[in-house]
JSON list of C-alpha atoms and ligand atoms in Angstrom, two decimals:
[
{"chain": "A", "resi": 1, "resn": "MET", "atom": "CA", "xyz": [-101.22, 19.11, 57.06]},
{"chain": "A", "resi": 2, "resn": "THR", "atom": "CA", "xyz": [-100.22, 16.13, 55.44]},
{"chain": "A", "resi": 3, "resn": "ILE", "atom": "CA", "xyz": [-96.95, 16.81, 53.36]},
{"chain": "A", "resi": 4, "resn": "ASP", "atom": "CA", "xyz": [-96.93, 15.64, 50.13]},
{"chain": "A", "resi": 5, "resn": "TYR", "atom": "CA", "xyz": [-93.17, 13.88, 50.15]},
{"chain": "A", "resi": 6, "resn": "LEU", "atom": "CA", "xyz": [-93.20, 12.81, 46.40]},
{"chain": "A", "resi": 7, "resn": "GLU", "atom": "CA", "xyz": [-93.94, 16.50, 45.09]},
{"chain": "A", "resi": 8, "resn": "ARG", "atom": "CA", "xyz": [-91.32, 18.09, 47.70]},
{"chain": "A", "resi": 9, "resn": "ALA", "atom": "CA", "xyz": [-88.58, 15.86, 46.15]},
{"chain": "A", "resi": 10, "resn": "THR", "atom": "CA", "xyz": [-89.63, 16.56, 42.46]},
{"chain": "A", "resi": 11, "resn": "GLU", "atom": "CA", "xyz": [-89.53, 20.46, 43.32]},
{"chain": "A", "resi": 12, "resn": "LEU", "atom": "CA", "xyz": [-85.59, 19.98, 44.84]},
{"chain": "A", "resi": 13, "resn": "LEU", "atom": "CA", "xyz": [-84.60, 17.76, 42.38]},
{"chain": "A", "resi": 14, "resn": "ALA", "atom": "CA", "xyz": [-86.00, 19.88, 39.50]},
{"chain": "A", "resi": 15, "resn": "LYS", "atom": "CA", "xyz": [-83.37, 22.60, 40.68]},
{"chain": "A", "resi": 16, "resn": "MET", "atom": "CA", "xyz": [-80.56, 20.38, 39.39]},
{"chain": "A", "resi": 17, "resn": "PRO", "atom": "CA", "xyz": [-79.04, 21.73, 35.70]},
{"chain": "A", "resi": 18, "resn": "GLY", "atom": "CA", "xyz": [-80.72, 19.96, 32.95]},
{"chain": "A", "resi": 19, "resn": "VAL", "atom": "CA", "xyz": [-83.58, 18.18, 35.01]},
{"chain": "A", "resi": 20, "resn": "GLY", "atom": "CA", "xyz": [-86.84, 18.87, 33.99]},
{"chain": "A", "resi": 21, "resn": "ARG", "atom": "CA", "xyz": [-89.81, 18.48, 36.20]},
{"chain": "A", "resi": 22, "resn": "LYS", "atom": "CA", "xyz": [-90.84, 15.09, 34.52]},
{"chain": "A", "resi": 23, "resn": "SER", "atom": "CA", "xyz": [-87.21, 13.81, 35.08]},
{"chain": "A", "resi": 24, "resn": "ALA", "atom": "CA", "xyz": [-87.36, 15.09, 38.45]},
{"chain": "A", "resi": 25, "resn": "GLN", "atom": "CA", "xyz": [-90.25, 13.10, 39.34]},
{"chain": "A", "resi": 26, "resn": "ARG", "atom": "CA", "xyz": [-88.86, 9.99, 37.58]},
{"chain": "A", "resi": 27, "resn": "MET", "atom": "CA", "xyz": [-85.96, 10.28, 40.14]},
{"chain": "A", "resi": 28, "resn": "ALA", "atom": "CA", "xyz": [-88.13, 10.65, 43.23]},
{"chain": "A", "resi": 29, "resn": "PHE", "atom": "CA", "xyz": [-89.93, 7.49, 41.78]},
{"chain": "A", "resi": 30, "resn": "ARG", "atom": "CA", "xyz": [-86.41, 5.44, 41.40]},
{"chain": "A", "resi": 31, "resn": "ILE", "atom": "CA", "xyz": [-85.28, 6.61, 44.74]},
{"chain": "A", "resi": 32, "resn": "ILE", "atom": "CA", "xyz": [-88.44, 4.88, 46.41]},
{"chain": "A", "resi": 33, "resn": "ALA", "atom": "CA", "xyz": [-87.96, 2.01, 44.31]},
{"chain": "A", "resi": 34, "resn": "LEU", "atom": "CA", "xyz": [-84.15, 1.80, 45.46]},
{"chain": "A", "resi": 35, "resn": "PRO", "atom": "CA", "xyz": [-82.96, 0.16, 48.94]},
{"chain": "A", "resi": 36, "resn": "SER", "atom": "CA", "xyz": [-82.81, 2.77, 51.78]},
{"chain": "A", "resi": 37, "resn": "GLU", "atom": "CA", "xyz": [-79.21, 2.61, 52.05]},
{"chain": "A", "resi": 38, "resn": "TYR", "atom": "CA", "xyz": [-79.05, 4.13, 48.93]},
{"chain": "A", "resi": 39, "resn": "ALA", "atom": "CA", "xyz": [-81.51, 7.10, 49.71]},
{"chain": "A", "resi": 40, "resn": "LEU", "atom": "CA", "xyz": [-79.83, 7.58, 52.75]},
{"chain": "A", "resi": 41, "resn": "GLU", "atom": "CA", "xyz": [-76.12, 7.21, 51.28]},
{"chain": "A", "resi": 42, "resn": "LEU", "atom": "CA", "xyz": [-77.26, 9.92, 48.98]},
{"chain": "A", "resi": 43, "resn": "ALA", "atom": "CA", "xyz": [-78.63, 12.16, 51.51]},
{"chain": "A", "resi": 44, "resn": "GLU", "atom": "CA", "xyz": [-74.94, 11.84, 53.31]},
{"chain": "A", "resi": 45, "resn": "ALA", "atom": "CA", "xyz": [-73.24, 12.43, 50.36]},
{"chain": "A", "resi": 46, "resn": "ILE", "atom": "CA", "xyz": [-74.93, 15.96, 49.57]},
{"chain": "A", "resi": 47, "resn": "ARG", "atom": "CA", "xyz": [-74.70, 16.56, 53.22]},
{"chain": "A", "resi": 48, "resn": "ALA", "atom": "CA", "xyz": [-71.08, 16.12, 52.93]},
{"chain": "A", "resi": 49, "resn": "LEU", "atom": "CA", "xyz": [-71.08, 18.45, 49.99]},
{"chain": "A", "resi": 50, "resn": "LYS", "atom": "CA", "xyz": [-71.97, 21.13, 51.77]},
{"chain": "A", "resi": 51, "resn": "GLU", "atom": "CA", "xyz": [-70.80, 20.83, 55.36]},
{"chain": "A", "resi": 52, "resn": "GLU", "atom": "CA", "xyz": [-67.31, 19.02, 54.51]},
{"chain": "A", "resi": 53, "resn": "LEU", "atom": "CA", "xyz": [-66.13, 20.33, 51.53]},
{"chain": "A", "resi": 54, "resn": "LYS", "atom": "CA", "xyz": [-63.76, 23.15, 51.69]},
{"chain": "A", "resi": 55, "resn": "VAL", "atom": "CA", "xyz": [-61.62, 24.62, 49.05]},
{"chain": "A", "resi": 56, "resn": "CYS", "atom": "CA", "xyz": [-57.50, 24.03, 48.88]},
{"chain": "A", "resi": 57, "resn": "GLU", "atom": "CA", "xyz": [-55.72, 26.71, 50.29]},
{"chain": "A", "resi": 58, "resn": "GLN", "atom": "CA", "xyz": [-53.45, 26.81, 47.66]},
{"chain": "A", "resi": 59, "resn": "CYS", "atom": "CA", "xyz": [-55.19, 26.22, 44.35]},
{"chain": "A", "resi": 60, "resn": "PHE", "atom": "CA", "xyz": [-58.95, 27.01, 45.60]},
{"chain": "A", "resi": 61, "resn": "ASN", "atom": "CA", "xyz": [-60.07, 23.63, 44.02]},
{"chain": "A", "resi": 62, "resn": "PHE", "atom": "CA", "xyz": [-62.55, 21.61, 46.23]},
{"chain": "A", "resi": 63, "resn": "SER", "atom": "CA", "xyz": [-60.91, 19.53, 48.92]},
{"chain": "A", "resi": 64, "resn": "ALA", "atom": "CA", "xyz": [-61.65, 17.58, 52.28]},
{"chain": "A", "resi": 65, "resn": "SER", "atom": "CA", "xyz": [-58.40, 18.89, 53.50]},
{"chain": "A", "resi": 66, "resn": "THR", "atom": "CA", "xyz": [-56.32, 22.08, 53.45]},
{"chain": "A", "resi": 67, "resn": "LEU", "atom": "CA", "xyz": [-54.44, 21.04, 50.34]},
{"chain": "A", "resi": 68, "resn": "CYS", "atom": "CA", "xyz": [-56.16, 19.33, 47.56]},
{"chain": "A", "resi": 69, "resn": "GLY", "atom": "CA", "xyz": [-54.80, 15.78, 46.35]},
{"chain": "A", "resi": 70, "resn": "ILE", "atom": "CA", "xyz": [-53.37, 17.38, 43.11]},
{"chain": "A", "resi": 71, "resn": "CYS", "atom": "CA", "xyz": [-51.48, 20.02, 45.25]},
{"chain": "A", "resi": 72, "resn": "SER", "atom": "CA", "xyz": [-50.14, 17.48, 47.69]},
{"chain": "A", "resi": 73, "resn": "ASP", "atom": "CA", "xyz": [-49.22, 15.13, 45.05]},
{"chain": "A", "resi": 74, "resn": "ALA", "atom": "CA", "xyz": [-45.28, 15.35, 44.84]},
{"chain": "A", "resi": 75, "resn": "LYS", "atom": "CA", "xyz": [-45.46, 13.70, 41.54]},
{"chain": "A", "resi": 76, "resn": "ARG", "atom": "CA", "xyz": [-46.99, 16.82, 39.81]},
{"chain": "A", "resi": 77, "resn": "ASP", "atom": "CA", "xyz": [-44.68, 19.64, 38.58]},
{"chain": "A", "resi": 78, "resn": "PRO", "atom": "CA", "xyz": [-45.10, 22.95, 40.83]},
{"chain": "A", "resi": 79, "resn": "ARG", "atom": "CA", "xyz": [-43.64, 25.19, 38.15]},
{"chain": "A", "resi": 80, "resn": "LEU", "atom": "CA", "xyz": [-46.57, 24.61, 35.80]},
{"chain": "A", "resi": 81, "resn": "ILE", "atom": "CA", "xyz": [-49.54, 26.33, 36.80]},
{"chain": "A", "resi": 82, "resn": "CYS", "atom": "CA", "xyz": [-52.96, 26.11, 34.91]},
{"chain": "A", "resi": 83, "resn": "VAL", "atom": "CA", "xyz": [-55.29, 28.59, 35.73]},
{"chain": "A", "resi": 84, "resn": "VAL", "atom": "CA", "xyz": [-59.40, 27.46, 35.11]},
{"chain": "A", "resi": 85, "resn": "GLU", "atom": "CA", "xyz": [-62.62, 29.04, 35.74]},
{"chain": "A", "resi": 86, "resn": "ASP", "atom": "CA", "xyz": [-63.84, 26.71, 38.15]},
{"chain": "A", "resi": 87, "resn": "ALA", "atom": "CA", "xyz": [-63.13, 23.26, 39.89]},
{"chain": "A", "resi": 88, "resn": "SER", "atom": "CA", "xyz": [-65.14, 21.28, 37.10]},
{"chain": "A", "resi": 89, "resn": "SER", "atom": "CA", "xyz": [-62.42, 22.12, 34.27]},
{"chain": "A", "resi": 90, "resn": "ILE", "atom": "CA", "xyz": [-59.78, 20.70, 36.29]},
{"chain": "A", "resi": 91, "resn": "LYS", "atom": "CA", "xyz": [-61.87, 17.49, 36.42]},
{"chain": "A", "resi": 92, "resn": "ASN", "atom": "CA", "xyz": [-61.65, 17.72, 32.35]},
{"chain": "A", "resi": 93, "resn": "ILE", "atom": "CA", "xyz": [-58.57, 18.37, 31.82]},
{"chain": "A", "resi": 94, "resn": "GLU", "atom": "CA", "xyz": [-57.13, 15.79, 34.43]},
{"chain": "A", "resi": 95, "resn": "ARG", "atom": "CA", "xyz": [-59.41, 13.16, 32.00]},
{"chain": "A", "resi": 96, "resn": "SER", "atom": "CA", "xyz": [-57.27, 14.25, 29.17]},
{"chain": "A", "resi": 97, "resn": "GLY", "atom": "CA", "xyz": [-54.10, 13.21, 31.10]},
{"chain": "A", "resi": 98, "resn": "ARG", "atom": "CA", "xyz": [-52.03, 15.40, 29.45]},
{"chain": "A", "resi": 99, "resn": "PHE", "atom": "CA", "xyz": [-51.31, 18.02, 32.36]},
{"chain": "A", "resi": 100, "resn": "ARG", "atom": "CA", "xyz": [-49.24, 17.33, 35.35]},
{"chain": "A", "resi": 101, "resn": "GLY", "atom": "CA", "xyz": [-48.40, 20.41, 36.77]},
{"chain": "A", "resi": 102, "resn": "LEU", "atom": "CA", "xyz": [-50.50, 22.31, 39.50]},
{"chain": "A", "resi": 103, "resn": "TYR", "atom": "CA", "xyz": [-54.20, 24.44, 39.27]},
{"chain": "A", "resi": 104, "resn": "HIS", "atom": "CA", "xyz": [-55.09, 27.93, 40.15]},
{"chain": "A", "resi": 105, "resn": "VAL", "atom": "CA", "xyz": [-59.00, 28.04, 40.34]},
{"chain": "A", "resi": 106, "resn": "LEU", "atom": "CA", "xyz": [-59.85, 31.71, 39.68]},
{"chain": "A", "resi": 107, "resn": "GLN", "atom": "CA", "xyz": [-63.90, 30.95, 40.95]},
{"chain": "A", "resi": 108, "resn": "GLY", "atom": "CA", "xyz": [-65.20, 32.98, 37.95]},
{"chain": "A", "resi": 109, "resn": "VAL", "atom": "CA", "xyz": [-64.35, 35.32, 35.16]},
{"chain": "A", "resi": 110, "resn": "LEU", "atom": "CA", "xyz": [-64.15, 39.23, 35.03]},
{"chain": "A", "resi": 111, "resn": "SER", "atom": "CA", "xyz": [-67.66, 40.41, 34.11]},
{"chain": "A", "resi": 112, "resn": "PRO", "atom": "CA", "xyz": [-68.40, 44.01, 34.60]},
{"chain": "A", "resi": 113, "resn": "MET", "atom": "CA", "xyz": [-72.29, 43.60, 33.59]},
{"chain": "A", "resi": 114, "resn": "HIS", "atom": "CA", "xyz": [-72.60, 41.46, 36.63]},
{"chain": "A", "resi": 115, "resn": "GLY", "atom": "CA", "xyz": [-70.46, 43.35, 38.88]},
{"chain": "A", "resi": 116, "resn": "VAL", "atom": "CA", "xyz": [-67.71, 41.15, 39.12]},
{"chain": "A", "resi": 117, "resn": "GLY", "atom": "CA", "xyz": [-64.05, 42.85, 39.28]},
{"chain": "A", "resi": 118, "resn": "PRO", "atom": "CA", "xyz": [-60.54, 41.39, 40.12]},
{"chain": "A", "resi": 119, "resn": "ASP", "atom": "CA", "xyz": [-61.25, 41.52, 43.66]},
{"chain": "A", "resi": 120, "resn": "ASP", "atom": "CA", "xyz": [-64.18, 38.78, 43.57]},
{"chain": "A", "resi": 121, "resn": "LEU", "atom": "CA", "xyz": [-61.97, 36.39, 41.90]},
{"chain": "A", "resi": 122, "resn": "ARG", "atom": "CA", "xyz": [-58.72, 34.75, 43.10]},
{"chain": "A", "resi": 123, "resn": "CYS", "atom": "CA", "xyz": [-56.63, 37.08, 41.04]},
{"chain": "A", "resi": 124, "resn": "ARG", "atom": "CA", "xyz": [-54.51, 38.64, 44.02]},
{"chain": "A", "resi": 125, "resn": "GLU", "atom": "CA", "xyz": [-53.77, 34.84, 44.74]},
{"chain": "A", "resi": 126, "resn": "LEU", "atom": "CA", "xyz": [-52.16, 33.95, 41.35]},
{"chain": "A", "resi": 127, "resn": "LEU", "atom": "CA", "xyz": [-50.09, 36.76, 41.13]},
{"chain": "A", "resi": 128, "resn": "LEU", "atom": "CA", "xyz": [-48.96, 36.13, 44.87]},
{"chain": "A", "resi": 129, "resn": "ARG", "atom": "CA", "xyz": [-48.19, 32.51, 43.95]},
{"chain": "A", "resi": 130, "resn": "VAL", "atom": "CA", "xyz": [-46.54, 33.39, 40.87]},
{"chain": "A", "resi": 131, "resn": "ALA", "atom": "CA", "xyz": [-44.38, 35.79, 42.84]},
{"chain": "A", "resi": 132, "resn": "SER", "atom": "CA", "xyz": [-43.19, 33.42, 45.64]},
{"chain": "A", "resi": 133, "resn": "ALA", "atom": "CA", "xyz": [-42.47, 30.53, 43.97]},
{"chain": "A", "resi": 134, "resn": "PRO", "atom": "CA", "xyz": [-40.28, 29.56, 40.78]},
{"chain": "A", "resi": 135, "resn": "ILE", "atom": "CA", "xyz": [-42.73, 29.05, 38.22]},
{"chain": "A", "resi": 136, "resn": "ASP", "atom": "CA", "xyz": [-42.06, 28.51, 34.70]},
{"chain": "A", "resi": 137, "resn": "GLU", "atom": "CA", "xyz": [-45.26, 28.51, 32.91]},
{"chain": "A", "resi": 138, "resn": "VAL", "atom": "CA", "xyz": [-48.87, 29.82, 33.75]},
{"chain": "A", "resi": 139, "resn": "ILE", "atom": "CA", "xyz": [-51.27, 28.08, 31.11]},
{"chain": "A", "resi": 140, "resn": "PHE", "atom": "CA", "xyz": [-54.74, 29.98, 30.89]},
{"chain": "A", "resi": 141, "resn": "ALA", "atom": "CA", "xyz": [-57.59, 27.41, 30.15]},
{"chain": "A", "resi": 142, "resn": "LEU", "atom": "CA", "xyz": [-60.70, 29.34, 30.68]},
{"chain": "A", "resi": 143, "resn": "ASN", "atom": "CA", "xyz": [-63.63, 29.08, 28.91]},
{"chain": "A", "resi": 144, "resn": "PRO", "atom": "CA", "xyz": [-63.49, 30.43, 25.34]},
{"chain": "A", "resi": 145, "resn": "THR", "atom": "CA", "xyz": [-66.24, 33.05, 25.88]},
{"chain": "A", "resi": 146, "resn": "LEU", "atom": "CA", "xyz": [-65.61, 36.83, 25.73]},
{"chain": "A", "resi": 147, "resn": "GLU", "atom": "CA", "xyz": [-65.55, 36.80, 29.42]},
{"chain": "A", "resi": 148, "resn": "GLY", "atom": "CA", "xyz": [-63.05, 34.01, 29.59]},
{"chain": "A", "resi": 149, "resn": "GLU", "atom": "CA", "xyz": [-60.76, 35.72, 27.00]},
{"chain": "A", "resi": 150, "resn": "ALA", "atom": "CA", "xyz": [-61.00, 39.30, 28.64]},
{"chain": "A", "resi": 151, "resn": "THR", "atom": "CA", "xyz": [-60.13, 37.67, 32.20]},
{"chain": "A", "resi": 152, "resn": "SER", "atom": "CA", "xyz": [-56.99, 35.87, 30.55]},
{"chain": "A", "resi": 153, "resn": "ALA", "atom": "CA", "xyz": [-55.99, 39.19, 28.75]},
{"chain": "A", "resi": 154, "resn": "TYR", "atom": "CA", "xyz": [-55.98, 40.74, 31.98]},
{"chain": "A", "resi": 155, "resn": "LEU", "atom": "CA", "xyz": [-54.17, 38.33, 33.81]},
{"chain": "A", "resi": 156, "resn": "GLY", "atom": "CA", "xyz": [-51.56, 38.00, 31.20]},
{"chain": "A", "resi": 157, "resn": "GLU", "atom": "CA", "xyz": [-51.29, 41.81, 31.20]},
{"chain": "A", "resi": 158, "resn": "LEU", "atom": "CA", "xyz": [-50.36, 41.51, 35.08]},
{"chain": "A", "resi": 159, "resn": "LEU", "atom": "CA", "xyz": [-48.12, 38.83, 34.78]},
{"chain": "A", "resi": 160, "resn": "LYS", "atom": "CA", "xyz": [-45.91, 40.25, 31.60]},
{"chain": "A", "resi": 161, "resn": "GLY", "atom": "CA", "xyz": [-43.35, 41.11, 33.93]},
{"chain": "A", "resi": 162, "resn": "SER", "atom": "CA", "xyz": [-42.59, 37.83, 35.54]},
{"chain": "A", "resi": 163, "resn": "SER", "atom": "CA", "xyz": [-40.12, 35.67, 34.08]},
{"chain": "A", "resi": 164, "resn": "CYS", "atom": "CA", "xyz": [-42.45, 32.87, 33.60]},
{"chain": "A", "resi": 165, "resn": "THR", "atom": "CA", "xyz": [-43.95, 31.77, 29.90]},
{"chain": "A", "resi": 166, "resn": "LEU", "atom": "CA", "xyz": [-47.81, 32.55, 29.47]},
{"chain": "A", "resi": 167, "resn": "SER", "atom": "CA", "xyz": [-49.90, 30.39, 27.37]},
{"chain": "A", "resi": 168, "resn": "ARG", "atom": "CA", "xyz": [-53.03, 29.55, 26.45]},
{"chain": "A", "resi": 169, "resn": "ILE", "atom": "CA", "xyz": [-54.73, 26.45, 25.39]},
{"chain": "A", "resi": 170, "resn": "ALA", "atom": "CA", "xyz": [-55.51, 26.14, 21.94]},
{"chain": "A", "resi": 171, "resn": "THR", "atom": "CA", "xyz": [-58.98, 26.58, 20.59]},
{"chain": "A", "resi": 172, "resn": "GLY", "atom": "CA", "xyz": [-60.24, 23.61, 18.73]},
{"chain": "A", "resi": 173, "resn": "ILE", "atom": "CA", "xyz": [-62.66, 24.31, 21.68]},
{"chain": "A", "resi": 174, "resn": "PRO", "atom": "CA", "xyz": [-65.49, 26.10, 20.08]},
{"chain": "A", "resi": 175, "resn": "VAL", "atom": "CA", "xyz": [-65.87, 29.35, 20.63]},
{"chain": "A", "resi": 176, "resn": "GLY", "atom": "CA", "xyz": [-68.53, 30.62, 23.27]},
{"chain": "A", "resi": 177, "resn": "GLY", "atom": "CA", "xyz": [-68.39, 27.02, 24.49]},
{"chain": "A", "resi": 178, "resn": "SER", "atom": "CA", "xyz": [-67.57, 25.67, 27.79]},
{"chain": "A", "resi": 179, "resn": "LEU", "atom": "CA", "xyz": [-64.71, 23.42, 28.95]},
{"chain": "A", "resi": 180, "resn": "ASP", "atom": "CA", "xyz": [-67.37, 20.92, 30.45]},
{"chain": "A", "resi": 181, "resn": "TYR", "atom": "CA", "xyz": [-68.46, 19.74, 27.37]},
{"chain": "A", "resi": 182, "resn": "CYS", "atom": "CA", "xyz": [-65.39, 19.08, 25.86]},
{"chain": "A", "resi": 183, "resn": "ASP", "atom": "CA", "xyz": [-63.92, 15.63, 24.91]},
{"chain": "A", "resi": 184, "resn": "GLU", "atom": "CA", "xyz": [-60.77, 14.53, 26.50]},
{"chain": "A", "resi": 185, "resn": "ILE", "atom": "CA", "xyz": [-59.18, 14.10, 22.68]},
{"chain": "A", "resi": 186, "resn": "THR", "atom": "CA", "xyz": [-60.18, 17.77, 22.07]},
{"chain": "A", "resi": 187, "resn": "MET", "atom": "CA", "xyz": [-58.66, 18.86, 25.47]},
{"chain": "A", "resi": 188, "resn": "ALA", "atom": "CA", "xyz": [-55.59, 16.81, 24.96]},
{"chain": "A", "resi": 189, "resn": "SER", "atom": "CA", "xyz": [-54.88, 18.61, 21.77]},
{"chain": "A", "resi": 190, "resn": "ALA", "atom": "CA", "xyz": [-55.66, 22.01, 23.22]},
{"chain": "A", "resi": 191, "resn": "ILE", "atom": "CA", "xyz": [-52.91, 21.59, 26.09]},
{"chain": "A", "resi": 192, "resn": "ASP", "atom": "CA", "xyz": [-50.61, 20.10, 23.46]},
{"chain": "A", "resi": 193, "resn": "HIS", "atom": "CA", "xyz": [-50.87, 23.29, 21.16]},
{"chain": "A", "resi": 194, "resn": "ARG", "atom": "CA", "xyz": [-51.24, 25.95, 23.66]},
{"chain": "A", "resi": 195, "resn": "ARG", "atom": "CA", "xyz": [-49.67, 29.11, 22.38]},
{"chain": "A", "resi": 196, "resn": "ASN", "atom": "CA", "xyz": [-47.78, 32.03, 23.88]},
{"chain": "A", "resi": 197, "resn": "PHE", "atom": "CA", "xyz": [-49.42, 35.21, 24.73]},
{"chain": "B", "resi": 201, "resn": "ZN", "atom": "ZN1", "xyz": [-54.90, 22.51, 45.83]}
]
């Protein structure tokens, strides 16, 4: 039986978000046209994402080592923690250049509808971080969805007794939207105008 290599690659590429069948096929043709080194490097980069990438044991950002680049950067302020839904938000907040503290990736939001409770997220680890080190401020920067809001409120309630300031980034980011589509100017202003809980 012959394998339809083009069809196989197209099908796999079409699983990517925002990539339809037509674009997937164009990508496959493009890969054929490019030098072999490119295709091998792409294959290796994808392999490394699955096999080499771990999560930082402090903030749960993706990392190739035990501590991520941000947590191990001595110039960052360890007394500020910005809580995000997933690691992609970190990239956007970093691009804004407005935040010099550390992060905490929850790895999702509370969603009773989908059976996601506090134990499925890195909630306990956040409480532990706040309890075990001097923290001045915890900034919530979850996506402005109902679930994101409910998660911020839940964690805010649990952290109320601690001595740190609790704040959330300002809106300006459309409700129901995702931080992934937020430009750096909106993000910078959202961090600058964060408000207390
Ligand atoms: Zn980290």
